Coordinates of C-alpha atoms in Angstrom, one line a residue:
M161 CA 80.2 54.1 118.0
T162 CA 80.9 57.1 120.1
L163 CA 83.2 56.5 123.1
D164 CA 81.9 57.4 126.6
V165 CA 84.8 59.7 127.6
P166 CA 83.6 60.5 131.1
R167 CA 83.5 56.8 131.9
L168 CA 86.9 56.3 130.4
R169 CA 88.3 59.1 132.6
A170 CA 86.6 57.7 135.6
D171 CA 88.2 54.4 134.9
T172 CA 91.7 56.1 134.6
P173 CA 92.9 57.2 138.0
G174 CA 95.9 59.0 136.6
V175 CA 94.0 61.7 134.9
A176 CA 93.1 63.3 138.3
G177 CA 96.7 64.3 138.9
V178 CA 98.3 65.0 135.5
L179 CA 97.6 66.2 132.0
H180 CA 99.1 63.2 130.2
F181 CA 100.2 63.9 126.7
N182 CA 103.0 61.3 126.7
N183 CA 100.8 58.4 125.6
A184 CA 103.3 57.5 122.8
G185 CA 105.7 56.8 125.6
A186 CA 103.5 55.0 128.0
A187 CA 99.7 55.5 128.3
L188 CA 97.8 55.7 131.6
P189 CA 96.4 52.2 132.4
P190 CA 92.8 51.8 133.2
R191 CA 91.6 50.4 136.6
P192 CA 90.9 46.8 135.3
V193 CA 94.5 46.5 134.1
L194 CA 95.8 47.8 137.4
A195 CA 93.6 45.4 139.3
A196 CA 94.7 42.5 137.1
V197 CA 98.4 43.1 137.5
T198 CA 98.4 44.0 141.2
G199 CA 95.9 41.1 142.0
H200 CA 98.3 38.6 140.4
L201 CA 101.3 40.0 142.2
E202 CA 99.5 39.8 145.5
R203 CA 98.6 36.2 144.8
E204 CA 102.3 35.5 144.0
A205 CA 103.2 37.0 147.3
A206 CA 100.6 35.0 149.1
I207 CA 101.1 31.5 147.7
G208 CA 104.2 31.6 145.4
G209 CA 104.9 32.5 141.8
Y210 CA 104.6 29.1 140.2
E211 CA 101.5 28.3 142.2
A212 CA 99.9 31.6 141.2
A213 CA 100.7 31.0 137.5
A214 CA 99.1 27.6 137.7
L215 CA 95.9 29.0 139.1
A216 CA 95.9 31.7 136.4
A217 CA 96.8 29.4 133.6
E218 CA 93.5 29.9 131.7
R219 CA 93.7 33.7 132.0
I220 CA 97.3 33.6 130.8
A221 CA 96.4 31.4 127.8
D222 CA 93.5 33.8 126.8
V223 CA 96.0 36.5 125.8
Y224 CA 96.6 34.8 122.5
D225 CA 93.0 34.8 121.5
A226 CA 92.6 38.4 122.6
V227 CA 95.6 39.7 120.7
A228 CA 94.7 37.6 117.6
A229 CA 91.2 39.1 117.5
L230 CA 92.7 42.6 117.8
I231 CA 94.9 42.3 114.7
G232 CA 93.1 39.7 112.6
A233 CA 95.5 36.8 113.2
G234 CA 95.3 33.3 114.4
P235 CA 96.1 32.6 118.1
D236 CA 98.9 30.2 116.9
E237 CA 100.5 33.2 115.1
I238 CA 101.0 35.2 118.4
A239 CA 104.0 35.1 120.7
F240 CA 104.2 37.0 124.0
V241 CA 107.5 39.0 124.2
E242 CA 108.6 41.5 126.8
N243 CA 108.6 44.6 124.5
A244 CA 108.3 45.6 120.9
T245 CA 112.1 45.9 120.3
R246 CA 112.7 42.4 121.5
A247 CA 109.8 41.1 119.5
W248 CA 111.2 42.9 116.4
D249 CA 114.7 41.5 117.2
M250 CA 113.4 37.9 117.5
A251 CA 112.0 38.2 114.0
F252 CA 114.8 40.1 112.4
Y253 CA 117.7 38.0 113.8
A254 CA 116.0 34.8 112.9
I255 CA 116.2 35.6 109.2
P256 CA 119.2 33.8 107.6
F257 CA 120.8 36.7 105.9
R258 CA 123.8 36.1 103.6
A259 CA 126.4 38.5 102.2
G260 CA 124.9 40.5 99.4
D261 CA 121.3 40.3 100.7
R262 CA 119.5 43.6 100.7
I263 CA 117.2 45.2 103.3
V264 CA 114.8 47.9 102.2
T265 CA 113.6 50.4 104.8
A266 CA 112.2 53.9 105.1
R267 CA 113.8 57.2 106.1
A268 CA 111.7 57.4 109.3
E269 CA 112.9 54.0 110.6
Y270 CA 113.3 53.7 114.4
A271 CA 116.9 53.8 115.7
S272 CA 116.9 50.3 117.3
N273 CA 115.8 48.8 114.1
Y274 CA 118.4 50.6 112.0
L275 CA 121.1 49.7 114.4
A276 CA 120.2 46.1 113.8
F277 CA 120.6 46.7 110.0
L278 CA 124.0 48.2 110.6
Q279 CA 125.1 45.3 112.8
M280 CA 123.9 42.8 110.1
K281 CA 125.8 44.8 107.5
R282 CA 129.0 44.6 109.6
R283 CA 128.5 41.0 110.6
V284 CA 127.3 39.4 107.4
G285 CA 127.6 41.9 104.6
V286 CA 124.0 42.8 103.8
E287 CA 123.2 46.1 102.0
I288 CA 120.7 48.7 103.3
D289 CA 118.5 50.5 100.8
V290 CA 116.7 53.6 102.3
V291 CA 113.6 54.6 100.4
D292 CA 112.9 58.4 100.2
D293 CA 109.6 60.0 101.3
D294 CA 107.1 61.3 98.9
A295 CA 105.9 64.9 98.7
S296 CA 103.6 64.3 101.8
G297 CA 106.4 63.0 103.9
Q298 CA 105.3 59.3 104.0
L299 CA 107.2 56.5 102.5
D300 CA 107.3 56.8 98.7
V301 CA 105.6 53.6 97.5
A302 CA 106.7 54.0 93.9
A303 CA 110.3 54.5 95.1
L304 CA 110.0 51.3 97.2
E305 CA 108.9 49.3 94.1
R306 CA 111.9 50.7 92.2
A307 CA 114.2 49.7 95.1
I308 CA 113.4 46.0 94.9
R309 CA 116.3 44.0 93.4
P310 CA 117.0 40.3 92.9
R311 CA 118.8 40.1 96.3
T312 CA 116.2 42.0 98.3
R313 CA 115.6 39.7 101.3
L314 CA 113.5 41.9 103.6
I315 CA 111.3 45.0 103.7
A316 CA 111.3 46.5 107.2
I317 CA 109.4 49.7 108.0
T318 CA 107.8 51.4 111.0
H319 CA 104.1 51.9 110.6
V320 CA 103.8 55.0 112.9
P321 CA 107.2 56.5 113.6
T322 CA 107.9 57.7 117.1
Q323 CA 108.9 61.3 116.0
G324 CA 105.6 62.5 114.5
G325 CA 102.0 61.9 113.4
L326 CA 102.9 60.1 110.2
V327 CA 101.1 56.9 109.4
N328 CA 103.0 55.0 106.7
P329 CA 101.0 53.2 104.0
A330 CA 101.6 49.7 105.4
A331 CA 99.1 47.8 103.3
E332 CA 100.5 49.3 100.0
V333 CA 104.0 48.1 101.1
G334 CA 102.5 44.7 101.8
R335 CA 101.2 44.4 98.3
I336 CA 104.6 45.1 96.9
A337 CA 106.2 42.6 99.2
A338 CA 103.8 39.9 98.2
R339 CA 104.2 40.6 94.5
H340 CA 107.9 40.1 94.8
G341 CA 107.9 37.3 97.3
I342 CA 109.9 39.3 99.9
L343 CA 109.6 39.0 103.7
Y344 CA 107.9 42.0 105.3
L345 CA 108.6 43.0 108.9
L346 CA 106.4 45.8 110.3
D347 CA 107.2 47.7 113.5
A348 CA 103.7 48.5 114.9
C349 CA 104.9 49.7 118.3
Q350 CA 102.9 52.9 118.0
S351 CA 100.0 51.8 115.8
V352 CA 98.5 48.8 117.5
G353 CA 95.9 50.2 119.9
Q354 CA 95.9 53.6 118.1
L355 CA 94.4 52.6 114.8
P356 CA 92.8 49.5 113.2
V357 CA 95.5 47.0 112.3
D358 CA 94.6 43.9 110.3
V359 CA 97.6 41.8 109.4
G360 CA 95.6 40.1 106.6
R361 CA 94.9 43.4 104.9
I362 CA 98.4 44.7 105.6
G363 CA 100.1 41.5 104.3
C364 CA 103.1 41.6 106.7
D365 CA 104.9 38.4 107.6
F366 CA 106.1 39.6 111.0
L367 CA 104.6 42.4 113.2
S368 CA 106.0 43.7 116.5
M369 CA 104.2 45.7 119.2
T370 CA 104.3 46.8 122.8
G371 CA 101.7 46.8 125.5
R372 CA 102.5 50.0 127.3
K373 CA 101.6 52.6 124.6
Y374 CA 98.3 52.9 122.9
L375 CA 97.0 49.6 124.1
R376 CA 97.3 50.9 127.7
G377 CA 98.8 47.6 129.0
P378 CA 101.6 47.2 131.5
R379 CA 105.3 47.9 130.8
G380 CA 107.3 44.9 130.1
T381 CA 104.7 43.4 127.7
G382 CA 104.4 43.1 124.0
F383 CA 103.9 40.5 121.3
L384 CA 105.2 39.3 117.9
Y385 CA 102.9 38.2 115.1
A386 CA 104.5 35.5 112.8
K387 CA 102.4 34.6 109.8
R388 CA 102.2 30.8 109.7
A389 CA 102.1 30.5 105.9
T390 CA 105.4 32.3 105.3
T391 CA 107.4 32.1 108.5
A392 CA 106.9 28.5 109.7
E393 CA 110.4 27.4 108.6
I394 CA 112.2 30.3 110.2
E395 CA 113.8 29.2 113.5
P396 CA 114.5 31.7 116.2
I397 CA 118.1 32.6 117.0
F398 CA 117.4 31.7 120.7
L399 CA 115.8 28.6 121.9
D400 CA 114.9 27.4 125.4
N401 CA 112.8 24.5 126.8
H402 CA 109.6 26.4 126.0
A403 CA 110.4 27.2 122.4
A404 CA 111.8 23.7 121.7
K405 CA 111.8 20.1 123.0
W406 CA 114.9 18.1 123.8
T407 CA 114.0 14.9 122.1
D408 CA 117.3 12.9 122.2
D409 CA 120.8 13.4 123.6
N410 CA 121.7 15.1 120.3
A411 CA 118.4 16.2 118.9
Y412 CA 115.6 18.7 119.5
T413 CA 112.3 19.8 117.8
T414 CA 111.1 23.4 117.7
R415 CA 107.5 24.4 118.3
D416 CA 105.5 24.7 115.1
D417 CA 103.6 27.8 116.2
A418 CA 104.7 31.4 116.9
R419 CA 105.4 30.6 120.6
R420 CA 108.8 29.3 119.4
F421 CA 109.8 33.0 119.6
E422 CA 108.9 33.1 123.3
N423 CA 111.0 32.1 126.3
W424 CA 109.8 30.2 129.3
E425 CA 110.1 32.8 132.0
R426 CA 107.9 35.9 131.6
Y427 CA 106.1 38.6 133.5
F428 CA 102.9 36.6 134.3
A429 CA 101.1 39.6 135.9
G430 CA 101.9 41.6 132.8
V431 CA 100.5 38.9 130.5
I432 CA 97.3 39.0 132.4
G433 CA 97.3 42.8 132.3
L434 CA 98.0 42.8 128.6
K435 CA 95.0 40.5 128.1
V436 CA 92.7 42.8 130.0
A437 CA 94.0 45.9 128.1
T438 CA 93.5 44.1 124.8
D439 CA 90.0 43.1 125.8
Q440 CA 89.1 46.7 126.4
A441 CA 90.5 47.8 123.0
N442 CA 88.4 45.0 121.4
E443 CA 85.3 46.0 123.3
L444 CA 85.6 49.8 122.6
G445 CA 86.3 49.1 118.9
M446 CA 89.4 50.2 117.1
E447 CA 87.4 52.3 114.6
A448 CA 85.9 54.3 117.5
I449 CA 89.3 54.7 119.2
W450 CA 90.9 55.8 116.0
A451 CA 88.2 58.4 115.3
R452 CA 88.5 59.8 118.8
L453 CA 92.3 60.0 118.6
R454 CA 92.2 61.8 115.2
E455 CA 89.7 64.3 116.5
L456 CA 91.8 65.1 119.5
A457 CA 95.1 65.3 117.6
D458 CA 93.6 67.4 114.8
G459 CA 92.2 69.7 117.5
L460 CA 95.6 70.0 119.1
R461 CA 97.3 70.8 115.8
A462 CA 94.7 73.5 115.1
R463 CA 95.4 75.1 118.4
L464 CA 99.2 74.9 118.1
S465 CA 99.0 76.5 114.7
T466 CA 97.8 79.7 116.2
L467 CA 100.8 80.2 118.5
K468 CA 103.5 82.5 117.5
G469 CA 106.9 80.8 117.1
V470 CA 105.4 77.3 117.0
T471 CA 105.9 75.2 113.9
L472 CA 104.1 71.9 113.4
T473 CA 106.5 69.1 112.2
D474 CA 104.1 66.2 111.5
L475 CA 104.3 64.6 108.1
G476 CA 102.1 62.3 105.9
K477 CA 98.8 62.1 104.1
V478 CA 97.3 60.4 107.2
K479 CA 98.2 61.8 110.6
G480 CA 97.6 60.1 113.9
A481 CA 97.6 60.8 117.6
I482 CA 101.2 61.9 117.9
V483 CA 101.6 65.7 117.5
T484 CA 105.1 67.2 117.1
F485 CA 106.2 70.7 116.9
A486 CA 109.2 73.0 117.2
V487 CA 109.4 76.2 119.2
D488 CA 111.6 79.0 117.8
G489 CA 114.6 79.7 120.0
A490 CA 113.5 77.3 122.8
D491 CA 115.5 74.5 124.4
H492 CA 112.8 71.8 124.1
N493 CA 114.2 69.8 127.1
V494 CA 113.9 72.9 129.3
L495 CA 110.4 73.5 128.0
K496 CA 109.4 69.9 128.7
A497 CA 110.7 70.3 132.3
K498 CA 108.8 73.6 132.8
L499 CA 105.6 71.9 131.6
R500 CA 106.2 69.0 133.9
E501 CA 106.3 71.5 136.8
Q502 CA 102.7 72.2 135.9
A503 CA 101.8 68.5 135.9
I504 CA 101.8 68.4 132.1
N505 CA 103.5 65.4 130.5
V506 CA 105.1 65.7 127.1
T507 CA 108.5 64.5 125.8
V508 CA 111.2 65.4 123.2
S509 CA 111.9 63.3 120.2
T510 CA 115.5 63.5 119.1
Q511 CA 117.8 62.2 116.4
F512 CA 118.7 59.4 118.8
S513 CA 115.3 57.9 117.9
S514 CA 115.2 58.6 114.2
R515 CA 118.5 60.0 112.9
L516 CA 117.8 59.9 109.1
D517 CA 114.4 61.6 109.3
L518 CA 115.1 64.4 111.7
K519 CA 118.6 65.1 110.5
G520 CA 117.4 65.1 107.0
R521 CA 114.8 67.8 107.9
G522 CA 117.3 69.9 109.8
L523 CA 115.6 69.2 113.2
P524 CA 117.8 68.4 116.1
N525 CA 114.7 67.4 118.1
V526 CA 111.0 68.2 118.3
M527 CA 108.4 68.5 121.1
R528 CA 106.0 65.5 121.2
A529 CA 102.5 65.7 122.6
S530 CA 100.6 62.4 122.1
V531 CA 96.9 62.1 123.0
H532 CA 94.7 59.2 124.1
V533 CA 91.0 58.6 124.3
Y534 CA 90.7 59.8 127.9
N535 CA 92.1 63.2 127.1
T536 CA 89.6 66.1 126.6
E537 CA 89.1 69.3 124.7
E538 CA 89.6 71.2 127.9
E539 CA 93.0 69.6 128.3
L540 CA 93.9 70.7 124.8
D541 CA 93.0 74.2 125.8
R542 CA 94.9 74.0 129.0
F543 CA 98.0 72.6 127.3
T544 CA 97.9 75.3 124.6
E545 CA 97.5 78.1 127.2
A546 CA 100.3 76.7 129.3
L547 CA 102.7 76.3 126.4
E548 CA 102.0 79.9 125.2
A549 CA 102.6 81.2 128.7
T550 CA 105.8 79.2 129.0
I551 CA 107.4 80.2 125.7

């Protein structure tokens, strides 16, 4: 299937005013998502929040089926959470770690996740094993296998790191986790909506994602996948009267589905918007979206490779829609600001986001340009010309 790019652009009002290459930060939402969110907020203003939620109960409930279809899960394995980090936290902190347990992760792990590892090391006494990259720059699967020890309790990696085009071999990691009976937590913040994600094929026990990036949903939305077969006995660190039922003065029962990881209050307009965004991804087809994104990203890398003083910094055997590069002698933050003056959006990835990876490669930071389906070849040309003129 080939995507109808003119229709996608017509359905994305933001493209008229900006060249948006910061989709890995937050993508431009399509009109149906905008209409869904603003429509519900207007209804809340007109009749009240609780009353608006009651009228929209069916649309709100439909998000579970939509997300489940997108990632190959069951609706009962999906929890709505306000962002990917909180979804990841709800899974990680629910695991009953003990002193001496080991967490295996990758060099490109996201900062928030690694901070949680360090906190658990300080609090409980777990050990952290960082697996090196292979020659291509992706997680070394053979080294991961060698890192497994009797006390390994969790494998936690990022599917698509924020600081480059790398796509880690998530399914190969899943096979190792299954072979050794180890829990597997996958941060899919940048991958869901960008490339096909099938939790059955990947074999993860938990998966976290956000709505605002490649899925093109509202900010303040995300979800957690919790595999029923392997996580049913894991109780969240936080409970409220949505996640559990107060059955007696001194007793409670926890929900038996993934919604035990939710809380009662939520961004209801955002839930509806997330459902609409997920429906669009399902309708367009993730294979078609992935093909379009790779075409654009490869085209951008080819153009950047011709510029004097520009060095591409993406790693991996498979590269996705995030394109990173360094400019000799340039202050990348100043360069970002100069491009923004020309209505061009990019960002700078720093060691703040992925210390082990960028520090290990001697990179204080990198420029990041991330494409989406509504971007065009003409925009690739415009960006390259603007960058060359600015540096």
